[in-house]
JSON list of C-alpha atoms in Angstrom, two decimals:
[
{"chain": "A", "resi": 1, "resn": "MET", "atom": "CA", "xyz": [95.67, 104.96, 52.75]},
{"chain": "A", "resi": 2, "resn": "ILE", "atom": "CA", "xyz": [97.43, 106.11, 55.80]},
{"chain": "A", "resi": 3, "resn": "ALA", "atom": "CA", "xyz": [94.60, 105.13, 58.30]},
{"chain": "A", "resi": 4, "resn": "LYS", "atom": "CA", "xyz": [94.13, 101.84, 56.05]},
{"chain": "A", "resi": 5, "resn": "LEU", "atom": "CA", "xyz": [98.02, 100.45, 56.69]},
{"chain": "A", "resi": 6, "resn": "ALA", "atom": "CA", "xyz": [97.62, 101.90, 59.77]},
{"chain": "A", "resi": 7, "resn": "ALA", "atom": "CA", "xyz": [93.98, 100.29, 60.59]},
{"chain": "A", "resi": 8, "resn": "ALA", "atom": "CA", "xyz": [96.31, 96.20, 59.14]},
{"chain": "A", "resi": 9, "resn": "GLY", "atom": "CA", "xyz": [98.71, 97.21, 61.02]},
{"chain": "A", "resi": 10, "resn": "GLY", "atom": "CA", "xyz": [96.03, 97.25, 64.52]},
{"chain": "A", "resi": 11, "resn": "THR", "atom": "CA", "xyz": [96.30, 100.98, 64.56]},
{"chain": "A", "resi": 12, "resn": "ALA", "atom": "CA", "xyz": [93.90, 103.07, 64.92]},
{"chain": "A", "resi": 13, "resn": "VAL", "atom": "CA", "xyz": [93.92, 106.89, 63.64]},
{"chain": "A", "resi": 14, "resn": "GLU", "atom": "CA", "xyz": [91.96, 110.03, 63.11]},
{"chain": "A", "resi": 15, "resn": "VAL", "atom": "CA", "xyz": [93.09, 111.99, 59.81]},
{"chain": "A", "resi": 16, "resn": "ILE", "atom": "CA", "xyz": [91.75, 115.25, 59.25]},
{"chain": "A", "resi": 17, "resn": "ARG", "atom": "CA", "xyz": [92.10, 116.93, 55.68]},
{"chain": "A", "resi": 18, "resn": "ASN", "atom": "CA", "xyz": [93.21, 120.52, 55.72]},
{"chain": "A", "resi": 19, "resn": "GLY", "atom": "CA", "xyz": [94.27, 122.77, 53.22]},
{"chain": "A", "resi": 20, "resn": "SER", "atom": "CA", "xyz": [98.16, 124.23, 52.22]},
{"chain": "A", "resi": 21, "resn": "ARG", "atom": "CA", "xyz": [100.36, 125.14, 55.34]},
{"chain": "A", "resi": 22, "resn": "GLY", "atom": "CA", "xyz": [102.31, 126.64, 51.88]},
{"chain": "A", "resi": 23, "resn": "MET", "atom": "CA", "xyz": [104.95, 125.17, 51.65]},
{"chain": "A", "resi": 24, "resn": "LEU", "atom": "CA", "xyz": [104.06, 123.47, 48.20]},
{"chain": "A", "resi": 25, "resn": "TRP", "atom": "CA", "xyz": [107.49, 122.44, 47.17]},
{"chain": "A", "resi": 26, "resn": "LEU", "atom": "CA", "xyz": [106.87, 119.78, 49.97]},
{"chain": "A", "resi": 27, "resn": "GLU", "atom": "CA", "xyz": [102.91, 118.62, 48.92]},
{"chain": "A", "resi": 28, "resn": "PRO", "atom": "CA", "xyz": [101.21, 116.12, 49.76]},
{"chain": "A", "resi": 29, "resn": "PHE", "atom": "CA", "xyz": [102.49, 117.26, 53.25]},
{"chain": "A", "resi": 30, "resn": "VAL", "atom": "CA", "xyz": [102.03, 114.97, 56.37]},
{"chain": "A", "resi": 31, "resn": "GLU", "atom": "CA", "xyz": [101.65, 116.53, 59.46]},
{"chain": "A", "resi": 32, "resn": "VAL", "atom": "CA", "xyz": [101.16, 113.57, 62.52]},
{"chain": "A", "resi": 33, "resn": "GLN", "atom": "CA", "xyz": [100.36, 115.27, 65.91]},
{"chain": "A", "resi": 34, "resn": "THR", "atom": "CA", "xyz": [103.04, 113.39, 69.02]},
{"chain": "A", "resi": 35, "resn": "PRO", "atom": "CA", "xyz": [104.17, 114.29, 72.36]},
{"chain": "A", "resi": 36, "resn": "ALA", "atom": "CA", "xyz": [106.77, 116.22, 71.09]},
{"chain": "A", "resi": 37, "resn": "GLY", "atom": "CA", "xyz": [104.80, 118.00, 68.72]},
{"chain": "A", "resi": 38, "resn": "ARG", "atom": "CA", "xyz": [103.37, 117.43, 65.29]},
{"chain": "A", "resi": 39, "resn": "VAL", "atom": "CA", "xyz": [106.52, 115.88, 62.61]},
{"chain": "A", "resi": 40, "resn": "GLY", "atom": "CA", "xyz": [106.30, 116.29, 58.60]},
{"chain": "A", "resi": 41, "resn": "TYR", "atom": "CA", "xyz": [106.58, 114.19, 56.29]},
{"chain": "A", "resi": 42, "resn": "GLY", "atom": "CA", "xyz": [106.72, 115.49, 52.23]},
{"chain": "A", "resi": 43, "resn": "PRO", "atom": "CA", "xyz": [106.27, 115.47, 49.94]},
{"chain": "A", "resi": 44, "resn": "VAL", "atom": "CA", "xyz": [104.16, 111.95, 50.39]},
{"chain": "A", "resi": 45, "resn": "ALA", "atom": "CA", "xyz": [103.19, 110.15, 47.50]},
{"chain": "A", "resi": 46, "resn": "PRO", "atom": "CA", "xyz": [100.62, 107.26, 47.64]},
{"chain": "A", "resi": 47, "resn": "GLY", "atom": "CA", "xyz": [104.23, 104.67, 47.26]},
{"chain": "A", "resi": 48, "resn": "ASP", "atom": "CA", "xyz": [105.58, 106.33, 50.32]},
{"chain": "A", "resi": 49, "resn": "VAL", "atom": "CA", "xyz": [102.86, 105.41, 52.77]},
{"chain": "A", "resi": 50, "resn": "ALA", "atom": "CA", "xyz": [103.64, 101.93, 53.35]},
{"chain": "A", "resi": 51, "resn": "SER", "atom": "CA", "xyz": [107.11, 102.68, 54.30]},
{"chain": "A", "resi": 52, "resn": "LEU", "atom": "CA", "xyz": [106.52, 105.54, 55.90]},
{"chain": "A", "resi": 53, "resn": "ILE", "atom": "CA", "xyz": [104.45, 103.18, 58.93]},
{"chain": "A", "resi": 54, "resn": "ASP", "atom": "CA", "xyz": [106.73, 100.88, 58.62]},
{"chain": "A", "resi": 55, "resn": "ALA", "atom": "CA", "xyz": [109.82, 103.16, 59.53]},
{"chain": "A", "resi": 56, "resn": "GLY", "atom": "CA", "xyz": [107.57, 104.58, 62.67]},
{"chain": "A", "resi": 57, "resn": "LEU", "atom": "CA", "xyz": [105.07, 107.49, 61.44]},
{"chain": "A", "resi": 58, "resn": "LEU", "atom": "CA", "xyz": [102.45, 107.77, 63.63]},
{"chain": "A", "resi": 59, "resn": "GLU", "atom": "CA", "xyz": [105.49, 108.04, 66.18]},
{"chain": "A", "resi": 60, "resn": "GLY", "atom": "CA", "xyz": [106.64, 110.50, 64.36]},
{"chain": "A", "resi": 61, "resn": "ARG", "atom": "CA", "xyz": [110.35, 108.70, 63.95]},
{"chain": "A", "resi": 62, "resn": "ASP", "atom": "CA", "xyz": [113.05, 109.58, 61.00]},
{"chain": "A", "resi": 63, "resn": "HIS", "atom": "CA", "xyz": [112.25, 108.77, 57.35]},
{"chain": "A", "resi": 64, "resn": "ALA", "atom": "CA", "xyz": [114.19, 110.21, 54.02]},
{"chain": "A", "resi": 65, "resn": "LEU", "atom": "CA", "xyz": [110.71, 112.21, 53.72]},
{"chain": "A", "resi": 66, "resn": "GLY", "atom": "CA", "xyz": [111.05, 113.17, 57.63]},
{"chain": "A", "resi": 67, "resn": "HIS", "atom": "CA", "xyz": [111.07, 117.00, 58.38]},
{"chain": "A", "resi": 68, "resn": "GLY", "atom": "CA", "xyz": [110.83, 116.73, 61.65]},
{"chain": "A", "resi": 69, "resn": "LEU", "atom": "CA", "xyz": [109.22, 119.28, 64.65]},
{"chain": "A", "resi": 70, "resn": "VAL", "atom": "CA", "xyz": [106.73, 121.74, 62.29]},
{"chain": "A", "resi": 71, "resn": "GLU", "atom": "CA", "xyz": [107.54, 124.45, 63.88]},
{"chain": "A", "resi": 72, "resn": "GLU", "atom": "CA", "xyz": [111.68, 124.33, 63.11]},
{"chain": "A", "resi": 73, "resn": "ILE", "atom": "CA", "xyz": [110.39, 124.18, 60.10]},
{"chain": "A", "resi": 74, "resn": "GLY", "atom": "CA", "xyz": [113.36, 126.89, 58.89]},
{"chain": "A", "resi": 75, "resn": "TRP", "atom": "CA", "xyz": [110.52, 128.16, 56.19]},
{"chain": "A", "resi": 76, "resn": "LEU", "atom": "CA", "xyz": [107.65, 127.63, 58.73]},
{"chain": "A", "resi": 77, "resn": "ASP", "atom": "CA", "xyz": [110.25, 129.39, 61.41]},
{"chain": "A", "resi": 78, "resn": "ARG", "atom": "CA", "xyz": [110.65, 132.58, 60.36]},
{"chain": "A", "resi": 79, "resn": "GLN", "atom": "CA", "xyz": [106.53, 133.66, 59.84]},
{"chain": "A", "resi": 80, "resn": "HIS", "atom": "CA", "xyz": [104.44, 134.82, 61.62]},
{"chain": "A", "resi": 81, "resn": "ARG", "atom": "CA", "xyz": [100.78, 133.58, 60.25]},
{"chain": "A", "resi": 82, "resn": "VAL", "atom": "CA", "xyz": [97.68, 135.96, 60.76]},
{"chain": "A", "resi": 83, "resn": "SER", "atom": "CA", "xyz": [95.40, 135.12, 57.16]},
{"chain": "A", "resi": 84, "resn": "PHE", "atom": "CA", "xyz": [96.92, 131.59, 57.82]},
{"chain": "A", "resi": 85, "resn": "ALA", "atom": "CA", "xyz": [97.20, 130.46, 61.71]},
{"chain": "A", "resi": 86, "resn": "ARG", "atom": "CA", "xyz": [95.44, 128.07, 61.34]},
{"chain": "A", "resi": 87, "resn": "VAL", "atom": "CA", "xyz": [95.59, 126.69, 57.95]},
{"chain": "A", "resi": 88, "resn": "GLY", "atom": "CA", "xyz": [97.41, 123.29, 58.39]},
{"chain": "A", "resi": 89, "resn": "LEU", "atom": "CA", "xyz": [97.13, 123.05, 61.51]},
{"chain": "A", "resi": 90, "resn": "ALA", "atom": "CA", "xyz": [92.21, 122.35, 61.85]},
{"chain": "A", "resi": 91, "resn": "ASP", "atom": "CA", "xyz": [90.35, 120.21, 59.93]},
{"chain": "A", "resi": 92, "resn": "PRO", "atom": "CA", "xyz": [88.98, 123.51, 57.29]},
{"chain": "A", "resi": 93, "resn": "LEU", "atom": "CA", "xyz": [85.08, 121.62, 57.02]},
{"chain": "A", "resi": 94, "resn": "ASP", "atom": "CA", "xyz": [84.70, 121.63, 60.82]},
{"chain": "A", "resi": 95, "resn": "LEU", "atom": "CA", "xyz": [82.87, 124.27, 61.92]},
{"chain": "A", "resi": 96, "resn": "ASP", "atom": "CA", "xyz": [82.94, 123.53, 65.66]},
{"chain": "A", "resi": 97, "resn": "GLU", "atom": "CA", "xyz": [86.55, 123.21, 65.41]},
{"chain": "A", "resi": 98, "resn": "TYR", "atom": "CA", "xyz": [87.04, 126.66, 64.36]},
{"chain": "A", "resi": 99, "resn": "ARG", "atom": "CA", "xyz": [84.33, 127.46, 67.35]},
{"chain": "A", "resi": 100, "resn": "LYS", "atom": "CA", "xyz": [86.81, 126.10, 69.51]},
{"chain": "A", "resi": 101, "resn": "MET", "atom": "CA", "xyz": [89.87, 127.97, 68.25]},
{"chain": "A", "resi": 102, "resn": "GLY", "atom": "CA", "xyz": [88.34, 131.28, 68.79]},
{"chain": "A", "resi": 103, "resn": "GLY", "atom": "CA", "xyz": [86.44, 131.57, 65.07]},
{"chain": "A", "resi": 104, "resn": "LEU", "atom": "CA", "xyz": [83.32, 133.73, 65.38]},
{"chain": "A", "resi": 105, "resn": "ALA", "atom": "CA", "xyz": [83.56, 135.84, 68.18]},
{"chain": "A", "resi": 106, "resn": "GLY", "atom": "CA", "xyz": [84.74, 138.78, 66.20]},
{"chain": "A", "resi": 107, "resn": "LEU", "atom": "CA", "xyz": [81.24, 138.36, 64.03]},
{"chain": "A", "resi": 108, "resn": "ARG", "atom": "CA", "xyz": [79.53, 137.78, 67.73]},
{"chain": "A", "resi": 109, "resn": "ARG", "atom": "CA", "xyz": [80.54, 140.49, 68.92]},
{"chain": "A", "resi": 110, "resn": "ALA", "atom": "CA", "xyz": [80.03, 142.48, 65.99]},
{"chain": "A", "resi": 111, "resn": "LEU", "atom": "CA", "xyz": [76.40, 141.86, 65.55]},
{"chain": "A", "resi": 112, "resn": "ASP", "atom": "CA", "xyz": [76.39, 143.05, 69.58]},
{"chain": "A", "resi": 113, "resn": "THR", "atom": "CA", "xyz": [78.19, 146.34, 68.66]},
{"chain": "A", "resi": 114, "resn": "PRO", "atom": "CA", "xyz": [76.46, 149.71, 67.54]},
{"chain": "A", "resi": 115, "resn": "VAL", "atom": "CA", "xyz": [77.08, 149.93, 62.98]},
{"chain": "A", "resi": 116, "resn": "GLU", "atom": "CA", "xyz": [79.13, 153.04, 63.31]},
{"chain": "A", "resi": 117, "resn": "GLU", "atom": "CA", "xyz": [81.22, 151.87, 66.11]},
{"chain": "A", "resi": 118, "resn": "VAL", "atom": "CA", "xyz": [82.40, 148.55, 64.52]},
{"chain": "A", "resi": 119, "resn": "VAL", "atom": "CA", "xyz": [83.19, 150.60, 61.41]},
{"chain": "A", "resi": 120, "resn": "GLY", "atom": "CA", "xyz": [85.52, 152.65, 63.53]},
{"chain": "A", "resi": 121, "resn": "ASP", "atom": "CA", "xyz": [87.06, 149.96, 65.46]},
{"chain": "A", "resi": 122, "resn": "ILE", "atom": "CA", "xyz": [87.20, 149.18, 61.58]},
{"chain": "A", "resi": 123, "resn": "LEU", "atom": "CA", "xyz": [89.06, 152.40, 60.43]},
{"chain": "A", "resi": 124, "resn": "ASP", "atom": "CA", "xyz": [90.72, 152.59, 63.57]},
{"chain": "A", "resi": 125, "resn": "SER", "atom": "CA", "xyz": [92.47, 149.28, 63.81]},
{"chain": "A", "resi": 126, "resn": "GLY", "atom": "CA", "xyz": [94.16, 150.45, 60.09]},
{"chain": "A", "resi": 127, "resn": "LEU", "atom": "CA", "xyz": [93.14, 146.85, 58.79]},
{"chain": "A", "resi": 128, "resn": "ARG", "atom": "CA", "xyz": [93.70, 146.51, 55.05]},
{"chain": "A", "resi": 129, "resn": "GLY", "atom": "CA", "xyz": [92.52, 144.15, 52.00]},
{"chain": "A", "resi": 130, "resn": "ARG", "atom": "CA", "xyz": [93.96, 142.24, 50.09]},
{"chain": "A", "resi": 131, "resn": "GLY", "atom": "CA", "xyz": [94.66, 143.23, 46.74]},
{"chain": "A", "resi": 132, "resn": "GLY", "atom": "CA", "xyz": [98.02, 144.38, 45.46]},
{"chain": "A", "resi": 133, "resn": "ALA", "atom": "CA", "xyz": [96.68, 147.62, 46.37]},
{"chain": "A", "resi": 134, "resn": "GLY", "atom": "CA", "xyz": [95.54, 146.92, 50.40]},
{"chain": "A", "resi": 135, "resn": "PHE", "atom": "CA", "xyz": [92.66, 149.49, 50.15]},
{"chain": "A", "resi": 136, "resn": "PRO", "atom": "CA", "xyz": [92.19, 150.01, 53.96]},
{"chain": "A", "resi": 137, "resn": "ALA", "atom": "CA", "xyz": [88.61, 148.83, 54.79]},
{"chain": "A", "resi": 138, "resn": "GLY", "atom": "CA", "xyz": [87.09, 151.11, 56.98]},
{"chain": "A", "resi": 139, "resn": "ILE", "atom": "CA", "xyz": [87.28, 152.98, 53.77]},
{"chain": "A", "resi": 140, "resn": "LYS", "atom": "CA", "xyz": [85.43, 150.75, 52.06]},
{"chain": "A", "resi": 141, "resn": "TRP", "atom": "CA", "xyz": [83.10, 150.10, 54.87]},
{"chain": "A", "resi": 142, "resn": "ARG", "atom": "CA", "xyz": [81.84, 153.58, 56.09]},
{"chain": "A", "resi": 143, "resn": "THR", "atom": "CA", "xyz": [81.05, 153.90, 52.20]},
{"chain": "A", "resi": 144, "resn": "VAL", "atom": "CA", "xyz": [78.59, 151.62, 52.22]},
{"chain": "A", "resi": 145, "resn": "LEU", "atom": "CA", "xyz": [77.48, 152.65, 55.72]},
{"chain": "A", "resi": 146, "resn": "GLU", "atom": "CA", "xyz": [77.17, 156.27, 54.62]},
{"chain": "A", "resi": 147, "resn": "ALA", "atom": "CA", "xyz": [75.05, 155.03, 51.16]},
{"chain": "A", "resi": 148, "resn": "ASP", "atom": "CA", "xyz": [71.50, 155.85, 50.43]},
{"chain": "A", "resi": 149, "resn": "ALA", "atom": "CA", "xyz": [70.68, 152.71, 49.39]},
{"chain": "A", "resi": 150, "resn": "GLU", "atom": "CA", "xyz": [67.72, 150.49, 51.23]},
{"chain": "A", "resi": 151, "resn": "GLN", "atom": "CA", "xyz": [69.55, 147.05, 50.37]},
{"chain": "A", "resi": 152, "resn": "LYS", "atom": "CA", "xyz": [72.79, 147.01, 50.22]},
{"chain": "A", "resi": 153, "resn": "TYR", "atom": "CA", "xyz": [75.32, 144.49, 49.82]},
{"chain": "A", "resi": 154, "resn": "VAL", "atom": "CA", "xyz": [78.92, 142.05, 50.79]},
{"chain": "A", "resi": 155, "resn": "CYS", "atom": "CA", "xyz": [81.49, 140.96, 47.95]},
{"chain": "A", "resi": 156, "resn": "CYS", "atom": "CA", "xyz": [84.10, 138.76, 47.48]},
{"chain": "A", "resi": 157, "resn": "ASN", "atom": "CA", "xyz": [85.93, 138.57, 44.42]},
{"chain": "A", "resi": 158, "resn": "ALA", "atom": "CA", "xyz": [88.83, 136.16, 45.63]},
{"chain": "A", "resi": 159, "resn": "ASP", "atom": "CA", "xyz": [90.47, 136.31, 42.87]},
{"chain": "A", "resi": 160, "resn": "GLU", "atom": "CA", "xyz": [94.33, 137.47, 42.64]},
{"chain": "A", "resi": 161, "resn": "GLY", "atom": "CA", "xyz": [95.79, 140.39, 40.94]},
{"chain": "A", "resi": 162, "resn": "ASP", "atom": "CA", "xyz": [99.02, 137.74, 40.12]},
{"chain": "A", "resi": 163, "resn": "SER", "atom": "CA", "xyz": [97.84, 135.25, 38.13]},
{"chain": "A", "resi": 164, "resn": "GLY", "atom": "CA", "xyz": [98.76, 132.17, 39.56]},
{"chain": "A", "resi": 165, "resn": "THR", "atom": "CA", "xyz": [99.79, 132.64, 42.90]},
{"chain": "A", "resi": 166, "resn": "PHE", "atom": "CA", "xyz": [96.16, 131.33, 44.82]},
{"chain": "A", "resi": 167, "resn": "ALA", "atom": "CA", "xyz": [96.50, 132.89, 47.78]},
{"chain": "A", "resi": 168, "resn": "ASP", "atom": "CA", "xyz": [93.08, 133.29, 48.14]},
{"chain": "A", "resi": 169, "resn": "ARG", "atom": "CA", "xyz": [92.19, 130.25, 46.68]},
{"chain": "A", "resi": 170, "resn": "MET", "atom": "CA", "xyz": [95.07, 129.05, 49.59]},
{"chain": "A", "resi": 171, "resn": "LEU", "atom": "CA", "xyz": [93.23, 130.93, 52.83]},
{"chain": "A", "resi": 172, "resn": "MET", "atom": "CA", "xyz": [88.94, 129.79, 51.76]},
{"chain": "A", "resi": 173, "resn": "GLU", "atom": "CA", "xyz": [90.05, 126.26, 51.28]},
{"chain": "A", "resi": 174, "resn": "GLY", "atom": "CA", "xyz": [92.80, 125.91, 54.14]},
{"chain": "A", "resi": 175, "resn": "ASP", "atom": "CA", "xyz": [90.13, 128.74, 56.77]},
{"chain": "A", "resi": 176, "resn": "PRO", "atom": "CA", "xyz": [87.76, 128.88, 55.07]},
{"chain": "A", "resi": 177, "resn": "PHE", "atom": "CA", "xyz": [84.99, 130.38, 58.11]},
{"chain": "A", "resi": 178, "resn": "THR", "atom": "CA", "xyz": [87.62, 133.16, 57.96]}
]
């Protein structure tokens, strides 16, 4: 709808679908890239789009739904995102864009490294699972490596222990190649 109304006004825009930034109270959240940075608006309903366009959404101008520069929004400003670093910044379905942001570099490196060294690196890193227990990932990997089996499997259950949290779902929808 944003692209359609902008085009009707003679402006071509690129709308990129992305995942949630985790600010559910502001969603749907619209971000506009401006020379000053990304400006956020939300929650935006379909009926709000025309007034946003008229107010100068595409230039990042003020509006009742405006929140200013996204990186200065208090809730986001206080975070150091690791798992969700790319969520909301890139099209989650664009593998080329993911690669441009450094995606798959670790996998490429791991494929050129002896398996025992990769598992050792994971153990040494202290990486933990996303479950409530935060079980060390390196121990899981080492157990599978040392298992006496011809065929081995890696499973991703992506099931939250806390119903209704949807953190794993948000990560898989917002940055699925991670």
